[in-house]
XYZ file of C-alpha atoms in Angstrom:
530
model
C -0.045 0.069 -0.008
C 0.905 3.631 0.692
C 2.853 1.953 3.295
C 5.490 0.916 0.917
C 7.856 4.099 1.229
C 7.046 5.250 4.428
C 9.589 3.080 6.318
C 12.365 4.169 4.031
C 11.753 7.714 5.045
C 12.044 7.007 8.668
C 14.921 4.481 8.120
C 17.029 7.286 5.920
C 16.003 9.935 8.680
C 17.576 8.002 11.263
C 21.146 6.596 9.503
C 22.500 9.594 9.120
C 22.247 13.218 7.435
C 24.439 14.692 4.362
C 23.993 17.351 1.884
C 21.108 17.423 -0.427
C 22.282 16.390 -3.832
C 21.937 13.595 -6.324
C 23.716 10.346 -5.326
C 26.556 9.203 -7.514
C 27.949 6.360 -6.094
C 26.002 2.982 -4.867
C 28.479 2.217 -2.197
C 27.702 6.036 -0.729
C 24.252 6.646 -0.503
C 22.607 9.858 0.301
C 20.146 9.421 2.944
C 19.394 13.148 2.874
C 18.203 12.738 -1.004
C 16.348 9.435 -0.135
C 14.428 10.981 2.627
C 13.644 14.254 0.849
C 11.943 12.284 -2.005
C 10.390 9.447 0.125
C 8.429 12.346 1.633
C 7.724 13.933 -1.722
C 5.818 10.632 -2.799
C 3.223 11.476 -0.402
C 2.263 14.680 -2.345
C 1.626 12.239 -5.377
C -0.738 10.417 -3.077
C -3.158 13.204 -2.022
C -6.820 12.796 -2.685
C -9.283 15.403 -3.105
C -8.606 19.356 -3.524
C -4.893 19.590 -3.465
C -3.080 21.830 -0.720
C -1.339 25.079 -1.773
C 1.901 23.338 -0.950
C 1.579 20.639 -3.123
C 4.506 20.576 -5.724
C 3.350 17.519 -8.152
C 3.203 19.347 -11.145
C 1.111 16.308 -12.658
C -1.600 15.845 -10.472
C -4.740 18.235 -9.740
C -7.731 18.311 -7.605
C -9.435 14.646 -8.124
C -12.391 12.382 -6.693
C -14.320 15.379 -5.352
C -17.562 13.424 -5.296
C -16.361 12.297 -1.988
C -18.219 13.817 1.150
C -14.786 13.606 3.359
C -12.508 15.165 1.089
C -8.492 14.882 1.506
C -6.465 11.729 2.709
C -4.245 9.328 0.911
C -4.864 7.275 -2.056
C -3.684 3.497 -1.415
C -0.632 2.219 -3.433
C -1.236 2.757 -7.408
C -4.795 3.016 -6.880
C -7.221 5.687 -5.551
C -9.273 3.727 -2.959
C -8.759 5.228 0.708
C -7.947 1.854 2.286
C -8.502 2.337 6.263
C -5.651 -0.037 7.579
C -2.615 0.804 5.183
C -3.699 4.706 5.607
C -3.591 4.787 9.479
C -0.750 2.397 9.712
C 1.159 4.810 7.374
C 0.227 7.982 8.978
C 1.078 6.614 12.482
C 4.397 5.081 11.368
C 5.334 8.268 9.607
C 4.357 10.151 12.707
C 6.530 7.584 14.465
C 9.821 8.149 12.490
C 9.374 11.897 13.155
C 8.862 11.499 16.703
C 11.798 9.060 17.316
C 14.216 11.155 14.814
C 12.949 14.592 14.784
C 16.542 16.637 14.827
C 17.194 14.847 11.390
C 14.144 15.998 9.603
C 15.202 19.549 11.219
C 18.593 19.605 10.042
C 17.736 18.829 6.551
C 15.259 21.429 6.557
C 12.233 19.077 6.028
C 10.463 19.497 9.215
C 7.966 21.760 7.704
C 7.360 19.056 4.899
C 6.802 16.008 6.845
C 4.430 18.160 9.349
C 2.595 19.137 6.199
C 1.983 15.587 5.307
C 0.992 14.436 8.967
C -1.673 17.502 9.201
C -2.685 16.052 6.017
C -3.377 12.477 7.043
C -4.592 13.377 10.389
C -6.694 16.139 9.506
C -8.820 13.393 7.295
C -9.126 11.252 10.322
C -10.681 13.572 12.386
C -13.080 15.127 9.265
C -14.127 11.194 8.919
C -14.814 11.085 12.896
C -18.482 11.922 13.833
C -18.955 12.314 17.618
C -22.035 13.374 19.697
C -22.369 16.568 22.015
C -20.561 14.174 24.496
C -17.460 13.862 22.498
C -18.294 10.311 22.079
C -17.894 8.694 18.571
C -20.839 7.699 17.019
C -19.533 6.629 13.485
C -16.097 6.629 11.573
C -15.517 6.636 8.121
C -12.667 4.072 7.309
C -12.950 3.653 3.543
C -13.948 5.386 0.708
C -13.928 3.396 -2.742
C -14.401 -0.174 -3.866
C -11.397 -1.925 -4.612
C -13.331 -4.640 -6.649
C -14.601 -1.725 -8.897
C -11.438 0.611 -8.564
C -9.126 -1.973 -9.671
C -10.654 -2.870 -13.049
C -9.614 0.655 -14.276
C -6.414 1.873 -14.966
C -6.425 5.730 -15.386
C -5.861 8.659 -13.253
C -7.876 9.870 -10.671
C -8.680 12.969 -12.246
C -10.596 11.066 -14.692
C -12.990 9.887 -12.049
C -16.065 12.352 -12.104
C -19.428 11.901 -10.058
C -18.281 8.438 -8.981
C -17.326 7.089 -12.474
C -14.471 7.291 -14.620
C -14.811 9.677 -17.869
C -12.571 7.185 -19.996
C -15.164 4.387 -19.032
C -18.414 6.139 -17.899
C -20.860 3.255 -18.899
C -18.857 0.984 -16.657
C -20.268 3.042 -13.624
C -17.288 2.895 -10.954
C -18.985 3.940 -7.752
C -17.082 5.269 -4.584
C -19.114 3.896 -1.644
C -18.110 4.923 1.731
C -17.771 2.392 4.805
C -18.756 3.500 8.246
C -17.903 1.890 11.688
C -20.923 2.029 13.970
C -21.898 0.338 17.156
C -24.312 -1.708 14.923
C -21.478 -2.508 12.354
C -18.128 -2.308 14.181
C -14.821 -1.574 12.803
C -12.659 -1.620 15.846
C -9.519 -2.503 14.034
C -10.147 0.324 11.745
C -10.798 2.917 14.477
C -8.047 1.837 16.570
C -5.490 2.393 13.805
C -6.670 5.871 13.447
C -6.621 6.705 17.201
C -3.011 5.514 17.227
C -1.902 7.896 14.307
C -3.803 10.793 15.978
C -1.704 10.104 19.390
C 1.394 10.058 17.854
C 0.379 13.351 16.153
C -0.374 14.976 19.483
C 3.328 14.215 20.490
C 4.929 15.944 17.393
C 2.736 19.104 17.857
C 2.291 19.722 21.384
C 5.190 21.814 21.653
C 4.569 23.873 18.302
C 0.985 23.886 17.968
C -0.676 22.862 21.418
C -4.402 23.781 20.441
C -4.083 21.709 17.289
C -2.166 19.120 19.215
C -5.044 18.824 22.200
C -7.685 18.222 19.209
C -5.841 15.322 18.054
C -5.471 13.867 21.395
C -9.455 14.535 22.192
C -10.234 12.478 19.163
C -7.510 9.934 19.579
C -8.800 9.143 22.961
C -12.809 9.119 21.740
C -11.642 6.888 19.101
C -9.724 4.351 20.987
C -13.088 4.358 23.443
C -15.024 3.514 20.294
C -13.035 0.831 19.080
C -12.691 -0.744 22.799
C -16.520 -0.601 23.332
C -17.217 -2.030 19.800
C -14.587 -4.846 20.035
C -16.421 -7.861 20.047
C -14.828 -11.241 20.921
C -15.526 -14.613 19.388
C -13.838 -17.392 21.021
C -14.019 -20.072 23.820
C -11.152 -20.967 26.140
C -8.597 -23.217 24.890
C -9.043 -21.339 21.514
C -7.077 -18.642 19.859
C -8.837 -15.416 20.633
C -10.694 -13.849 17.676
C -12.905 -10.858 17.003
C -15.861 -10.387 14.680
C -15.978 -6.479 14.893
C -13.295 -5.930 11.728
C -13.913 -3.690 9.059
C -14.856 -4.399 5.498
C -11.903 -4.296 2.998
C -13.299 -5.856 -0.281
C -10.890 -8.706 0.223
C -7.887 -6.365 -0.281
C -6.593 -5.892 3.209
C -8.015 -8.358 5.146
C -7.477 -7.566 8.735
C -6.384 -10.740 10.899
C -7.642 -9.277 14.180
C -7.996 -6.127 16.121
C -5.669 -6.740 19.226
C -2.562 -5.081 17.781
C -4.133 -1.816 16.697
C -5.733 -1.613 20.131
C -2.270 -2.242 21.600
C -0.753 0.375 18.961
C -3.106 2.719 19.882
C -2.782 2.114 23.734
C 0.660 2.205 24.131
C 0.868 5.926 21.809
C -2.160 6.930 24.238
C 0.140 6.284 27.373
C 2.979 8.085 25.838
C 0.839 10.937 24.772
C -1.031 11.072 28.301
C 2.309 11.190 30.287
C 3.826 14.064 28.121
C 0.484 15.823 28.567
C 0.648 15.502 32.486
C 3.851 13.775 33.814
C 1.990 13.399 37.472
C -0.512 11.151 35.563
C 1.908 8.396 34.533
C 0.993 5.849 37.024
C -2.934 6.435 35.921
C -1.854 6.217 32.256
C -0.123 2.846 32.829
C -2.953 1.528 34.459
C -5.482 2.450 31.818
C -3.553 1.977 28.915
C -0.360 -0.412 29.199
C -2.690 -2.665 31.359
C -4.960 -2.658 28.534
C -2.104 -4.598 26.973
C -0.379 -6.516 29.375
C -2.842 -7.371 31.969
C -3.075 -10.914 33.240
C -5.357 -12.706 35.640
C -3.518 -14.024 38.860
C -6.763 -14.931 40.424
C -6.536 -18.083 37.992
C -3.796 -20.454 37.634
C -3.291 -23.305 35.729
C -1.545 -26.853 36.294
C 1.903 -25.576 35.741
C 1.341 -22.123 37.872
C 0.636 -20.212 34.500
C -1.833 -16.856 34.606
C -3.874 -16.410 31.624
C -3.219 -13.119 29.967
C -6.504 -10.935 29.866
C -5.166 -7.878 27.937
C -4.476 -7.542 24.509
C -1.765 -9.567 24.257
C -3.848 -12.704 24.980
C -4.053 -12.978 21.170
C -0.420 -13.827 20.861
C 0.452 -15.137 24.074
C -2.067 -17.654 26.061
C -0.749 -17.203 29.501
C 2.475 -16.530 31.723
C 4.040 -20.012 30.997
C 4.633 -19.061 27.532
C 6.163 -16.393 25.416
C 6.227 -15.197 21.553
C 8.664 -14.962 19.078
C 7.737 -12.266 16.388
C 9.002 -13.494 12.972
C 7.149 -11.002 11.118
C 7.632 -7.434 10.995
C 5.648 -3.821 11.763
C 3.120 -3.858 8.656
C -0.348 -2.702 8.046
C -1.923 -5.744 9.256
C 0.531 -6.717 12.104
C 1.788 -3.622 14.374
C 2.945 -5.703 17.270
C 6.593 -4.739 16.002
C 6.013 -1.176 16.855
C 3.887 -2.206 19.998
C 6.783 -3.835 21.571
C 9.409 -1.384 20.254
C 7.442 1.381 22.419
C 6.617 -1.365 25.168
C 9.615 -2.431 26.310
C 11.079 0.814 27.626
C 7.828 1.250 29.758
C 7.327 -2.117 31.315
C 11.285 -2.734 31.555
C 10.233 -6.525 31.783
C 12.548 -9.545 30.037
C 9.514 -10.652 27.840
C 9.005 -7.316 26.213
C 12.552 -6.678 25.332
C 13.178 -10.165 24.423
C 10.159 -10.051 21.788
C 11.725 -6.700 20.610
C 15.065 -8.070 20.282
C 14.271 -11.319 18.941
C 12.502 -9.995 15.921
C 15.809 -8.081 15.133
C 17.947 -10.950 15.664
C 15.502 -12.947 13.381
C 15.559 -10.482 10.461
C 19.542 -9.750 10.525
C 20.952 -13.107 11.608
C 22.054 -16.027 9.880
C 23.657 -19.172 10.498
C 27.126 -20.030 11.737
C 28.330 -21.635 8.840
C 27.000 -18.828 6.223
C 29.486 -16.745 4.250
C 28.523 -13.185 4.744
C 31.689 -11.791 3.263
C 29.536 -10.108 0.528
C 26.622 -8.791 2.722
C 28.385 -5.490 3.721
C 27.388 -6.224 7.376
C 28.081 -8.862 9.910
C 25.035 -10.568 11.324
C 24.575 -11.850 14.630
C 24.702 -15.634 14.467
C 22.467 -16.705 17.396
C 19.684 -15.201 19.528
C 20.249 -14.085 23.211
C 19.066 -16.157 25.979
C 16.824 -14.172 28.411
C 15.481 -17.100 30.321
C 12.799 -19.514 30.770
C 9.592 -18.573 29.153
C 7.609 -18.709 32.501
C 10.152 -16.533 34.223
C 9.938 -13.658 31.181
C 6.534 -12.222 31.824
C 7.447 -10.475 35.153
C 10.985 -10.720 35.452
C 12.673 -6.644 35.651
C 15.040 -6.034 32.821
C 16.327 -2.940 31.660
C 18.198 -2.432 28.157
C 21.750 -2.049 29.493
C 21.421 -5.734 31.047
C 20.937 -7.287 27.600
C 24.515 -7.436 26.270
C 25.676 -9.468 29.116
C 23.105 -12.065 28.833
C 24.346 -15.725 27.200
C 23.895 -17.054 23.781
C 21.054 -19.355 23.111
C 22.331 -22.753 23.036
C 19.254 -23.943 21.131
C 18.972 -24.011 17.298
C 18.613 -20.367 15.829
C 16.180 -19.652 13.292
C 16.826 -16.476 10.952
C 14.834 -15.042 7.792
C 15.788 -16.014 4.319
C 18.464 -14.226 2.629
C 19.549 -13.576 -0.718
C 22.936 -14.300 -1.720
C 23.733 -10.789 -1.441
C 22.227 -10.783 2.183
C 18.858 -9.083 1.264
C 16.503 -10.158 3.981
C 12.940 -11.422 2.761
C 10.023 -11.962 4.474
C 7.619 -12.045 1.247
C 8.377 -12.023 -2.343
C 5.358 -9.885 -2.794
C 6.788 -6.356 -1.519
C 10.058 -7.438 0.226
C 11.322 -3.880 0.495
C 8.505 -2.346 2.283
C 8.746 -5.234 4.917
C 12.602 -4.767 5.031
C 12.773 -0.951 5.483
C 10.197 -1.674 8.328
C 12.237 -3.795 10.010
C 14.905 -1.443 9.618
C 13.101 1.303 11.272
C 12.538 -0.943 14.180
C 16.400 -1.379 14.115
C 17.035 1.845 14.303
C 14.666 2.644 17.022
C 16.427 -0.146 19.152
C 19.698 1.594 18.410
C 18.181 4.828 19.623
C 16.711 3.150 22.557
C 19.648 1.149 23.748
C 22.992 2.423 22.167
C 23.456 -1.246 20.886
C 24.207 -0.555 17.015
C 24.506 -4.270 16.264
C 21.309 -3.832 14.160
C 21.362 -0.561 13.113
C 24.650 -1.401 10.897
C 22.589 -4.273 9.367
C 19.558 -1.676 8.739
C 22.302 0.576 7.134
C 23.631 -2.307 4.631
C 20.170 -3.005 3.770
C 19.133 0.722 2.894
C 22.496 1.123 0.952
C 21.241 -2.457 -1.136
C 18.014 -0.246 -1.588
C 19.745 2.807 -2.907
C 21.719 0.864 -5.607
C 24.495 -1.265 -3.923
C 22.852 -4.564 -5.194
C 23.207 -6.814 -8.370
C 20.468 -4.946 -10.582
C 22.552 -1.980 -10.247
C 19.819 0.467 -9.512
C 17.918 1.907 -7.031
C 14.269 0.743 -5.802
C 13.298 4.442 -4.867
C 11.924 6.069 -7.903
C 13.630 9.126 -8.698
C 16.791 8.583 -6.279
C 20.277 9.187 -7.824
C 20.647 8.705 -11.540
C 19.534 5.083 -11.848
C 16.354 3.811 -10.470
C 13.339 1.317 -10.786
C 11.065 3.862 -13.104
C 8.051 1.471 -13.879
C 6.013 1.445 -10.546
C 2.532 -0.364 -10.606
C 0.635 3.032 -10.345
C -2.051 4.657 -12.429
C -1.443 8.142 -12.193
C 2.046 8.123 -12.675
C 1.832 5.810 -15.554
C -1.087 7.759 -17.462
C -2.534 5.795 -19.854
C -4.602 7.119 -22.563
C -6.153 3.778 -23.285
C -6.485 2.046 -19.831
C -3.783 -0.365 -20.352
C -0.746 -0.971 -18.532
C 1.338 -1.635 -21.603
C 0.278 1.645 -23.197
C 2.524 3.734 -22.873
C 5.379 1.142 -22.456
C 7.248 3.994 -20.534
C 5.521 5.913 -17.738
C 4.854 9.392 -18.494
C 5.261 10.889 -15.228
C 8.099 10.178 -12.306
C 6.845 9.044 -9.050
C 9.341 10.877 -6.829
C 10.165 8.890 -3.658
C 8.255 5.718 -4.346
C 9.594 2.382 -2.814
C 8.965 -0.364 -5.536
C 7.957 -3.969 -4.214
C 11.650 -4.588 -4.620
C 13.920 -7.629 -5.254
C 13.327 -11.379 -4.725
C 15.320 -14.225 -3.031
C 17.571 -14.032 -5.782
C 18.168 -10.396 -5.942
C 16.492 -10.167 -9.036
C 14.081 -7.440 -9.816
C 11.516 -6.750 -13.050
C 10.968 -3.294 -13.589
C 7.770 -3.431 -15.548
C 4.758 -1.702 -14.553
C 2.268 -4.234 -14.711
C 4.099 -6.897 -12.534
C 2.926 -5.558 -9.143
C 4.596 -8.318 -7.505
C 7.671 -6.526 -7.980
C 6.791 -2.904 -8.236
C 3.680 -2.058 -6.395
């Protein structure tokens, strides 16, 4: 989705600053250029009446029929999908929160703030509250993927709910709302998280605007909690039946992670708002995530989880290994990155670190001389699962932990060391893992995973067997055929006409290479280029 480029934004902002100029050497990446252009991508994605600061010459006002105007289009289509949208906005905001000085040093703080206002203003416009400031409805999707994906033309050609070039086909743009009767707790929680992060980013520079963000964040979270409906029995994996509609395009696995993502950011926001309320914020938001029922003890002495964590960990006799990554459907990676420094338990630091070991590491007998970084070869041993949940631990204790004596698992790597969790959009996941790595480095001072992230970004920016960057417009040699209707600008609704795209989709991160370090730079190949 639109989240495809955002992790590159934050990773670029965190690995270093340099003069804004066109990169010339693959082995000497210009992170400043990468960051600048990554942000520009979001201007290309703007829906509705474009703001005065939009600089994309080939974009005009579009989908003006939408009652709730604005927001970002998803990927290369023109639907405003709720989960990838809120994930993208919250993660762009997260990167700015963590590495604000880098944006300021490069003169990009105003740009990222414009984009964050654009996205979060939309979430507030899409939220309907009563006179008690309680949410009664939230519009989480505009457009229908099953209709939209059948047409290949710019959004400017969509008028009155149909495409001018194919008006007889009648492509409509329905809107989908979360209400008590038709809940979408995952969608509401995702927006709440973004708004809570936005409060933190604006509280010192525009306190009135920030306060409005926080009011909406709290209200949407309460609405999500109220409309969260569970459908499971003891002994089963917890599931929810209160998820939003997606038409089969961004099917949500569950809502526990979005609820936790919102809760952890609301904790940070409430503490920033009033330091004296830290314990109250912990009890309200952090406990929503980690709560355990100690009045119930199982055969092995374990207590069941009752907080959102119960979706991934049954009881205190178990723990969890995150082998995925922070992404639109699964934001646990971000949750534990922000949770561990708050709870300071062995459990949360273990889950946070294990994921980074999994992404960056490899077996002891693997030749990594051509990878550009030295990976870890094993996992740290934090202790027995049944002790991790309530064992106090701070980050400075981690380096002294022993290595695990059991066999270690790591993510698949290409011959050149490119980490791939999915062949469909490998780069978007890789850069999200890179963001987590840089946050870990910031929190702990441990640069182990930062070096991995830096090498992966160098690969993205051209130091790879294909010999070009996977960020469109970066340097002088880059993937130039993203799977994107607007930049392709076909006059005949064909992905093959024209052969070469009409416009440059500056800053977009294409899908990326596969496990063989291969990439196909063809518009219609969405696996490699969405």
